[in-house]
Tab-separated table of C-alpha atoms and ligand atoms in Angstrom:
chain	number	residue	atom	x	y	z
A	1	MET	CA	-150.726	51.624	47.214
A	2	LEU	CA	-149.096	52.066	50.592
A	3	GLN	CA	-151.667	49.694	52.025
A	4	LYS	CA	-150.794	47.043	49.458
A	5	LEU	CA	-147.120	47.561	50.011
A	6	LEU	CA	-147.403	47.220	53.745
A	7	LEU	CA	-149.697	44.229	53.682
A	8	ASN	CA	-147.869	42.249	51.061
A	9	THR	CA	-144.366	42.668	52.286
A	10	THR	CA	-142.783	39.568	53.645
A	11	LEU	CA	-140.719	40.931	56.434
A	12	LYS	CA	-136.973	40.562	56.341
A	13	SER	CA	-135.142	38.833	59.122
A	14	ILE	CA	-134.603	40.729	62.336
A	15	CYS	CA	-130.953	39.967	62.648
A	16	ASN	CA	-129.803	42.066	65.566
A	17	ILE	CA	-132.754	41.153	67.745
A	18	LYS	CA	-132.558	38.367	70.211
A	19	CYS	CA	-135.552	36.072	69.853
A	20	ILE	CA	-136.601	34.365	73.030
A	21	ARG	CA	-137.866	31.062	71.802
A	22	LYS	CA	-138.383	29.519	75.206
A	23	PHE	CA	-142.059	29.045	74.529
A	24	SER	CA	-141.898	28.712	70.766
A	25	ASP	CA	-143.335	26.252	68.379
A	26	HIS	CA	-140.809	25.957	65.572
A	27	SER	CA	-143.295	24.341	63.210
A	28	THR	CA	-144.581	27.784	62.289
A	29	ILE	CA	-141.224	29.469	61.769
A	30	SER	CA	-141.399	29.352	57.953
A	31	LEU	CA	-144.479	31.591	57.900
A	32	PRO	CA	-144.090	35.154	56.633
A	33	LYS	CA	-143.025	37.322	59.494
A	34	ARG	CA	-145.573	39.729	60.945
A	35	ILE	CA	-144.449	41.966	63.749
A	36	PHE	CA	-147.018	43.321	66.165
A	37	SER	CA	-146.708	45.148	69.428
A	38	GLY	CA	-148.852	47.218	71.743
A	39	ILE	CA	-148.251	50.113	74.066
A	40	GLN	CA	-150.583	51.548	76.661
A	41	PRO	CA	-151.454	55.225	76.330
A	42	THR	CA	-149.974	56.144	79.677
A	43	GLY	CA	-149.409	59.837	78.999
A	44	THR	CA	-145.886	61.088	79.045
A	45	ILE	CA	-143.165	58.479	78.725
A	46	HIS	CA	-139.972	58.530	80.731
A	47	LEU	CA	-136.397	57.853	79.717
A	48	GLY	CA	-136.728	54.207	80.863
A	49	ASN	CA	-139.746	53.549	78.627
A	50	TYR	CA	-138.024	55.254	75.746
A	51	LEU	CA	-134.595	53.616	75.999
A	52	GLY	CA	-135.980	50.276	77.217
A	53	ALA	CA	-138.917	49.759	74.877
A	54	ILE	CA	-139.976	52.390	72.349
A	55	ARG	CA	-136.571	53.028	70.803
A	56	GLN	CA	-136.309	49.421	69.653
A	57	TRP	CA	-139.266	49.993	67.313
A	58	VAL	CA	-137.537	53.015	65.809
A	59	ARG	CA	-134.530	50.822	65.016
A	60	LEU	CA	-136.680	47.934	63.869
A	61	GLN	CA	-138.582	50.054	61.330
A	62	GLU	CA	-135.338	50.486	59.366
A	63	GLU	CA	-135.034	46.723	58.958
A	64	GLU	CA	-138.632	45.622	58.761
A	65	ASN	CA	-141.600	46.831	56.771
A	66	GLY	CA	-145.150	46.908	57.994
A	67	ILE	CA	-144.658	46.583	61.742
A	68	ILE	CA	-148.076	46.950	63.366
A	69	LEU	CA	-148.148	49.037	66.513
A	70	SER	CA	-151.313	49.380	68.542
A	71	ILE	CA	-152.041	52.052	71.117
A	72	VAL	CA	-153.898	49.727	73.439
A	73	ASP	CA	-156.495	51.996	74.987
A	74	LEU	CA	-158.717	49.075	76.047
A	75	HIS	CA	-155.879	47.828	78.212
A	76	SER	CA	-155.784	51.208	79.937
A	77	MET	CA	-159.257	50.798	81.439
A	78	THR	CA	-158.594	47.898	83.731
A	79	LEU	CA	-158.131	50.248	86.644
A	80	ARG	CA	-160.438	53.220	87.215
A	81	HIS	CA	-159.758	55.770	84.502
A	82	ASP	CA	-160.671	59.321	83.631
A	83	PRO	CA	-162.191	59.445	80.098
A	84	LYS	CA	-160.797	62.925	79.391
A	85	VAL	CA	-157.312	61.904	80.441
A	86	LEU	CA	-157.506	58.703	78.394
A	87	SER	CA	-158.430	60.532	75.186
A	88	GLU	CA	-155.639	63.050	75.768
A	89	ASN	CA	-153.231	60.219	76.455
A	90	ILE	CA	-154.088	58.441	73.201
A	91	LEU	CA	-153.097	61.569	71.281
A	92	LYS	CA	-150.063	62.137	73.483
A	93	MET	CA	-148.850	58.615	72.834
A	94	THR	CA	-149.378	59.057	69.090
A	95	ALA	CA	-147.387	62.317	69.248
A	96	THR	CA	-144.676	60.577	71.271
A	97	LEU	CA	-144.315	57.719	68.811
A	98	LEU	CA	-143.960	60.155	65.918
A	99	ALA	CA	-141.623	62.450	67.863
A	100	VAL	CA	-139.193	59.656	68.721
A	101	GLY	CA	-138.943	58.885	65.015
A	102	LEU	CA	-141.533	56.287	64.103
A	103	ASP	CA	-142.524	56.891	60.511
A	104	PRO	CA	-146.166	56.092	59.692
A	105	LYS	CA	-145.047	55.206	56.152
A	106	LYS	CA	-143.045	52.343	57.626
A	107	VAL	CA	-144.927	51.463	60.807
A	108	ILE	CA	-148.693	51.085	61.038
A	109	ILE	CA	-149.901	52.926	64.138
A	110	PHE	CA	-153.525	52.499	65.189
A	111	GLN	CA	-155.860	52.732	68.164
A	112	GLN	CA	-156.876	49.320	69.497
A	113	SER	CA	-160.520	50.208	70.225
A	114	SER	CA	-161.055	51.422	66.649
A	115	VAL	CA	-160.888	47.795	65.473
A	116	PRO	CA	-163.796	45.970	67.167
A	117	GLN	CA	-162.453	42.573	66.108
A	118	HIS	CA	-160.074	42.689	69.089
A	119	THR	CA	-162.895	42.516	71.613
A	120	GLU	CA	-164.789	39.930	69.598
A	121	LEU	CA	-161.765	37.656	69.428
A	122	PHE	CA	-161.129	38.343	73.091
A	123	TRP	CA	-164.501	36.736	73.885
A	124	TYR	CA	-163.753	33.607	71.881
A	125	LEU	CA	-160.371	33.247	73.574
A	126	SER	CA	-161.969	33.859	76.990
A	127	CYS	CA	-164.105	30.803	76.382
A	128	ILE	CA	-161.009	28.612	76.147
A	129	SER	CA	-159.091	30.333	78.969
A	130	THR	CA	-159.271	29.085	82.520
A	131	MET	CA	-159.490	31.144	85.667
A	132	ALA	CA	-156.773	29.086	87.332
A	133	ARG	CA	-154.314	29.906	84.545
A	134	LEU	CA	-155.043	33.640	84.581
A	135	ALA	CA	-154.860	33.831	88.365
A	136	HIS	CA	-151.271	32.569	88.136
A	137	LEU	CA	-149.922	35.470	86.114
A	138	PRO	CA	-147.444	37.522	88.162
A	139	GLN	CA	-148.587	40.923	86.923
A	140	TYR	CA	-152.173	40.124	87.906
A	141	LYS	CA	-151.074	38.897	91.321
A	142	GLU	CA	-149.020	42.012	91.911
A	143	LYS	CA	-151.689	44.485	90.790
A	144	SER	CA	-154.667	42.742	92.395
A	145	ALA	CA	-152.848	42.432	95.730
A	146	GLN	CA	-153.238	46.180	96.181
A	147	LEU	CA	-156.992	46.172	95.497
A	148	LYS	CA	-160.027	45.334	97.584
A	149	ASP	CA	-162.406	44.923	94.656
A	150	ILE	CA	-160.674	43.453	91.643
A	151	PRO	CA	-162.126	44.496	88.283
A	152	LEU	CA	-162.772	41.589	85.939
A	153	GLY	CA	-160.891	43.513	83.228
A	154	LEU	CA	-157.682	43.320	85.221
A	155	PHE	CA	-158.076	39.557	85.436
A	156	VAL	CA	-158.799	38.970	81.728
A	157	TYR	CA	-156.369	41.621	80.438
A	158	PRO	CA	-153.860	39.042	79.076
A	159	VAL	CA	-156.614	37.336	77.060
A	160	LEU	CA	-157.275	40.630	75.286
A	161	GLN	CA	-153.543	40.864	74.652
A	162	ALA	CA	-153.613	37.384	73.072
A	163	ALA	CA	-156.536	38.538	70.901
A	164	ASP	CA	-154.533	41.612	69.775
A	165	ILE	CA	-151.761	39.347	68.613
A	166	LEU	CA	-153.866	36.609	67.047
A	167	ALA	CA	-156.083	39.108	65.161
A	168	TYR	CA	-153.080	39.902	62.934
A	169	ARG	CA	-151.584	36.397	62.992
A	170	ALA	CA	-148.481	38.025	64.428
A	171	THR	CA	-145.385	35.846	64.406
A	172	HIS	CA	-143.058	38.205	66.314
A	173	VAL	CA	-143.956	40.417	69.244
A	174	PRO	CA	-141.275	42.839	70.504
A	175	VAL	CA	-141.960	43.451	74.185
A	176	GLY	CA	-140.226	44.252	77.443
A	177	GLU	CA	-139.176	41.325	79.591
A	178	ASP	CA	-142.067	42.040	81.949
A	179	GLN	CA	-144.440	40.835	79.222
A	180	LEU	CA	-142.947	37.361	78.751
A	181	GLN	CA	-145.572	35.571	80.847
A	182	HIS	CA	-148.329	37.274	78.886
A	183	LEU	CA	-146.697	36.149	75.663
A	184	GLN	CA	-146.500	32.631	76.977
A	185	LEU	CA	-150.239	32.720	77.612
A	186	SER	CA	-150.827	34.008	74.062
A	187	GLN	CA	-148.858	31.050	72.754
A	188	GLU	CA	-150.826	28.590	74.850
A	189	LEU	CA	-154.179	30.047	73.784
A	190	THR	CA	-153.194	30.008	70.112
A	191	LYS	CA	-152.093	26.379	70.357
A	192	MET	CA	-155.250	25.444	72.224
A	193	PHE	CA	-157.402	27.198	69.639
A	194	ASN	CA	-155.561	25.488	66.780
A	195	ASN	CA	-155.929	22.067	68.401
A	196	ARG	CA	-159.565	22.424	69.275
A	197	PHE	CA	-160.810	24.095	66.128
A	198	LYS	CA	-158.352	22.732	63.562
A	199	THR	CA	-156.967	26.118	62.573
A	200	LYS	CA	-153.357	26.960	61.726
A	201	PHE	CA	-152.738	30.291	63.378
A	202	PRO	CA	-149.037	31.014	63.905
A	203	ILE	CA	-147.644	30.748	67.391
A	204	PRO	CA	-146.301	34.203	68.323
A	205	HIS	CA	-142.668	34.583	69.386
A	206	ALA	CA	-141.650	37.112	71.975
A	207	VAL	CA	-138.803	39.293	70.754
A	208	ILE	CA	-136.726	40.757	73.531
A	209	THR	CA	-133.927	43.219	72.896
A	210	GLU	CA	-131.099	43.529	75.320
A	211	ASN	CA	-131.948	47.029	76.346
A	212	ALA	CA	-130.578	49.256	79.012
A	213	LYS	CA	-132.518	49.012	82.250
A	214	ILE	CA	-132.571	52.574	83.489
A	215	LYS	CA	-132.766	53.025	87.235
A	216	SER	CA	-134.358	55.735	89.331
A	217	LEU	CA	-132.045	58.722	89.823
A	218	ARG	CA	-133.090	58.874	93.468
A	219	ASN	CA	-133.036	55.170	94.208
A	220	PRO	CA	-130.694	53.376	91.792
A	221	GLU	CA	-131.689	49.993	93.243
A	222	LYS	CA	-135.108	50.416	91.590
A	223	LYS	CA	-136.043	50.897	87.947
A	224	MET	CA	-136.970	54.351	86.723
A	225	SER	CA	-140.729	54.532	86.993
A	226	LYS	CA	-143.375	57.206	86.989
A	227	SER	CA	-144.729	55.765	90.224
A	228	ASP	CA	-141.440	56.679	91.958
A	229	PRO	CA	-142.506	58.549	95.106
A	230	ASP	CA	-139.602	60.984	94.542
A	231	THR	CA	-140.446	62.885	91.344
A	232	LYS	CA	-136.782	63.781	90.853
A	233	GLY	CA	-136.019	60.096	90.234
A	234	CYS	CA	-137.655	60.049	86.817
A	235	ILE	CA	-136.800	61.983	83.631
A	236	TYR	CA	-139.713	62.511	81.267
A	237	ILE	CA	-139.125	63.105	77.589
A	238	THR	CA	-141.138	66.311	77.998
A	239	ASP	CA	-138.985	67.670	80.847
A	240	SER	CA	-137.323	71.008	80.111
A	241	GLU	CA	-133.521	71.298	79.908
A	242	GLU	CA	-133.479	72.927	83.335
A	243	GLU	CA	-135.547	70.149	84.880
A	244	ILE	CA	-133.352	67.447	83.351
A	245	THR	CA	-130.164	69.161	84.479
A	246	LYS	CA	-131.558	69.610	87.991
A	247	LYS	CA	-132.646	65.963	88.247
A	248	ILE	CA	-129.285	64.659	87.048
A	249	LYS	CA	-127.378	66.982	89.390
A	250	LYS	CA	-129.434	65.638	92.289
A	251	ALA	CA	-128.983	62.008	91.236
A	252	ILE	CA	-127.895	59.833	94.157
A	253	THR	CA	-124.330	58.570	93.754
A	254	ASP	CA	-121.946	57.695	96.604
A	255	PHE	CA	-118.885	59.011	98.393
A	256	ILE	CA	-116.400	57.854	95.760
A	257	SER	CA	-115.522	60.571	93.297
A	258	GLU	CA	-114.248	58.426	90.397
A	259	VAL	CA	-116.513	57.649	87.416
A	260	GLU	CA	-116.847	53.868	87.104
A	261	TYR	CA	-119.259	51.305	85.746
A	262	LYS	CA	-119.913	48.857	88.583
A	263	PRO	CA	-123.679	48.302	88.729
A	264	GLU	CA	-123.455	45.952	91.725
A	265	THR	CA	-121.352	48.065	94.024
A	266	ARG	CA	-121.863	51.569	92.602
A	267	PRO	CA	-125.378	51.567	91.115
A	268	GLY	CA	-125.852	55.355	91.131
A	269	VAL	CA	-122.891	56.412	88.999
A	270	SER	CA	-123.249	53.254	86.858
A	271	ASN	CA	-126.810	54.277	86.047
A	272	LEU	CA	-125.532	57.640	84.811
A	273	VAL	CA	-122.898	55.917	82.665
A	274	LEU	CA	-125.568	53.603	81.229
A	275	MET	CA	-127.858	56.520	80.382
A	276	HIS	CA	-124.921	58.354	78.834
A	277	SER	CA	-124.019	55.319	76.721
A	278	ALA	CA	-127.642	54.738	75.678
A	279	VAL	CA	-128.227	58.299	74.472
A	280	THR	CA	-124.877	58.714	72.706
A	281	GLY	CA	-124.385	55.171	71.420
A	282	LYS	CA	-120.830	55.238	72.826
A	283	PRO	CA	-119.536	52.021	74.418
A	284	ILE	CA	-119.306	52.071	78.195
A	285	GLU	CA	-115.485	51.591	78.104
A	286	THR	CA	-115.085	54.711	75.943
A	287	ILE	CA	-117.216	56.717	78.332
A	288	ILE	CA	-115.226	55.576	81.343
A	289	ASN	CA	-111.956	56.392	79.556
A	290	ASP	CA	-113.143	59.840	78.546
A	291	ALA	CA	-114.303	60.552	82.105
A	292	LYS	CA	-110.917	59.733	83.671
A	293	GLY	CA	-109.923	62.442	86.130
A	294	LEU	CA	-113.450	63.854	86.436
A	295	SER	CA	-115.356	63.794	89.690
A	296	THR	CA	-118.907	62.407	89.634
A	297	ALA	CA	-120.166	65.971	90.224
A	298	GLU	CA	-118.323	67.184	87.085
A	299	TYR	CA	-119.403	64.107	85.158
A	300	LYS	CA	-123.076	64.833	85.921
A	301	HIS	CA	-122.805	68.033	83.821
A	302	ILE	CA	-121.671	65.974	80.838
A	303	VAL	CA	-124.463	63.432	81.283
A	304	ALA	CA	-127.066	66.206	81.625
A	305	SER	CA	-125.787	67.863	78.470
A	306	GLU	CA	-125.832	64.592	76.460
A	307	VAL	CA	-129.311	63.631	77.687
A	308	ASN	CA	-130.539	67.118	76.799
A	309	ASP	CA	-128.949	66.963	73.343
A	310	HIS	CA	-130.760	63.707	72.717
A	311	LEU	CA	-134.141	64.652	74.165
A	312	SER	CA	-134.434	68.298	73.033
A	313	PRO	CA	-135.322	67.566	69.402
A	314	ILE	CA	-137.755	64.849	70.527
A	315	ARG	CA	-139.424	67.253	72.949
A	316	GLU	CA	-139.713	69.949	70.278
A	317	LYS	CA	-141.281	67.557	67.787
A	318	TYR	CA	-143.605	66.188	70.458
A	319	TYR	CA	-145.106	69.624	71.093
A	320	GLU	CA	-145.303	70.345	67.374
A	321	TYR	CA	-147.273	67.138	66.836
A	322	LEU	CA	-149.522	67.822	69.820
A	323	ASP	CA	-150.307	71.235	68.331
A	324	ASN	CA	-151.809	69.488	65.334
A	325	PRO	CA	-154.258	66.896	66.692
A	326	GLN	CA	-155.879	66.503	63.268
A	327	HIS	CA	-152.646	65.077	61.899
A	328	LEU	CA	-152.488	62.632	64.814
A	329	LEU	CA	-156.069	61.528	64.174
A	330	ASP	CA	-155.252	61.098	60.483
A	331	VAL	CA	-152.297	58.863	61.333
A	332	LEU	CA	-154.511	56.704	63.565
A	333	GLU	CA	-157.251	56.576	60.938
A	334	THR	CA	-154.795	55.512	58.225
A	335	GLY	CA	-153.549	52.807	60.573
A	336	ARG	CA	-157.084	51.655	61.292
A	337	SER	CA	-157.941	51.422	57.616
A	338	ILE	CA	-154.834	49.333	56.903
A	339	VAL	CA	-155.211	46.849	59.759
A	340	THR	CA	-158.987	46.395	59.720
A	341	PRO	CA	-159.063	44.112	56.647
A	342	ILE	CA	-156.419	41.869	58.254
A	343	ALA	CA	-158.416	41.535	61.472
A	344	GLU	CA	-161.647	41.032	59.512
A	345	GLU	CA	-160.114	38.224	57.534
A	346	THR	CA	-158.858	36.510	60.707
A	347	LEU	CA	-162.245	36.844	62.370
A	348	ARG	CA	-164.001	35.360	59.332
A	349	GLU	CA	-161.793	32.317	59.670
A	350	VAL	CA	-162.230	32.192	63.451
A	351	ARG	CA	-166.035	32.390	63.246
A	352	LYS	CA	-166.078	29.692	60.616
A	353	ALA	CA	-163.897	27.442	62.770
A	354	LEU	CA	-166.164	28.057	65.764
A	355	GLY	CA	-169.286	27.057	63.838
A	356	ILE	CA	-170.862	30.509	63.755
A	357	GLY	CA	-169.564	31.674	60.371
A	358	PHE	CA	-172.683	32.101	58.267
A	359	ASN	CA	-172.528	34.070	55.091
A	360	VAL	CA	-175.922	35.767	55.099
A	361	ASN	CA	-175.540	37.322	51.648
A	362	ASN	CA	-175.084	34.000	49.939
A	363	LYS	CA	-177.757	32.380	52.092
A	364	GLN	CA	-175.192	29.700	52.560
A	365	MET	CA	-173.402	28.422	55.604
A	366	LEU	CA	-169.668	28.823	55.471
A	367	SER	CA	-168.962	26.303	58.182
A	368	VAL	CA	-171.421	23.533	57.271
A	369	ASN	CA	-172.517	22.155	53.935
A	370	ILE	CA	-176.202	21.282	53.898
B	401	AMP	P1	-144.459	50.479	81.977
B	401	AMP	O1	-145.131	51.742	81.570
B	401	AMP	O2	-143.688	50.570	83.267
B	401	AMP	O3	-145.386	49.288	81.928
B	401	AMP	O4	-143.327	50.182	80.877
B	401	AMP	C1	-143.600	50.045	79.507
B	401	AMP	C2	-142.395	49.438	78.847
B	401	AMP	O5	-141.203	50.211	79.104
B	401	AMP	C3	-142.102	48.016	79.329
B	401	AMP	O6	-141.970	47.201	78.197
B	401	AMP	C4	-140.799	48.071	80.094
B	401	AMP	O7	-139.979	46.980	79.793
B	401	AMP	C5	-140.144	49.374	79.624
B	401	AMP	N1	-139.583	50.066	80.796
B	401	AMP	C6	-140.251	50.663	81.811
B	401	AMP	N2	-139.403	51.198	82.726
B	401	AMP	C7	-138.148	50.935	82.281
B	401	AMP	C8	-136.841	51.234	82.768
B	401	AMP	N3	-136.661	51.929	83.888
B	401	AMP	N4	-135.764	50.813	82.053
B	401	AMP	C9	-135.935	50.131	80.905
B	401	AMP	N5	-137.144	49.811	80.379
B	401	AMP	C10	-138.244	50.209	81.053
B	402	LIG	N1	-149.640	44.450	77.935
B	402	LIG	C1	-148.683	45.254	77.235
B	402	LIG	C2	-148.006	46.235	78.231
B	402	LIG	O1	-148.562	46.565	79.239
B	402	LIG	C3	-149.331	46.051	76.130
B	402	LIG	C4	-149.973	45.173	75.096
B	402	LIG	C5	-151.307	44.996	74.903
B	402	LIG	C6	-149.289	44.407	74.119
B	402	LIG	N2	-151.515	44.147	73.841
B	402	LIG	C7	-150.317	43.769	73.351
B	402	LIG	C8	-147.940	44.187	73.833
B	402	LIG	C9	-149.999	42.901	72.312
B	402	LIG	C10	-147.633	43.321	72.782
B	402	LIG	C11	-148.659	42.685	72.038
B	402	LIG	O2	-146.901	46.695	77.939
């Protein structure tokens, strides 16, 4: 029943989301909307990931039915990985998504590698991708620059991403801005496939929300990141109240005591105001007004308390979910069983278009009439 409901729903419009249509093909816009996104199982998420990316799905699920969300474990193997850590991280990410409020009755959550059609489609798309095009992608350039031996997986990673999207004929893909070039490649590959093999797969649109960019507490010129060399720069959603309070107290500000929002000239205190606004939903002007007369040191106590109020229930739920791995596996299995028929159907059409779609049971070729 749920499966039918989720599959058959034509998604409503995503009104408060800004669609970047820079690379779009408007001819496909009348198709039923299907929203797909992926997230790497990177272990614990930080406040930047949460406020900048994951929270938009929580909001989106209230407006849209049947969003498909993949925990993209295959994408987390492009650099040397530890199998034990990866399996823990898949469950941790599932627990995180549930803890922040994603409801598996509204959003389909599944593990990428449990649907083998992704890797099959990846191969077909690899055959129409060129090395020159992939070598141009900024994320590849940046990551490969630090390596002596570059794994092939790192190079072809965006082709697998295109396969993820095409497998579900996704029309809308909510992602962070850093993924725009990958989305552009997905669009190009879909168009190329359609042209060459006379298919009509929808061209996916990147959906970018105007989210807060949270900066490092120790270096407010840089974004909050778990690779920050100073561990006090990054707040994890699993940090205890004491840790959060300590990190915010030690946040770098400047010698001016007044609380202001001036990201260019006063990035440290502005970052605190932004975090405060993002976790409370209060407009920045209100926050600045309320903080009149407070020193930045006093203001830090308020920010720490608001961040803790927001994250405490999430942290509690996260540990509750992690305590029950069977439930997490059940959620992933339900997701797998819902999305598999969609991917199977796409792959049937793809194989047929490629000239390899035989139907053995009927002893009849699907792609050629003889
Ligand atoms: P990463 O794990 O750094 O690849 O980030 C995953 C997602 O979280 C991306 O879509 C980013 O756009 C978002 N993200 C990461 N760091 C931040 C940050 N400091 N502020 C806002 N969004 C972020
Ligand atoms: N590459 C994305 C990231 O690192 C994750 C991802 C994989 C993805 N496949 C996807 C995102 C398909 C959107 C759609 O964040």
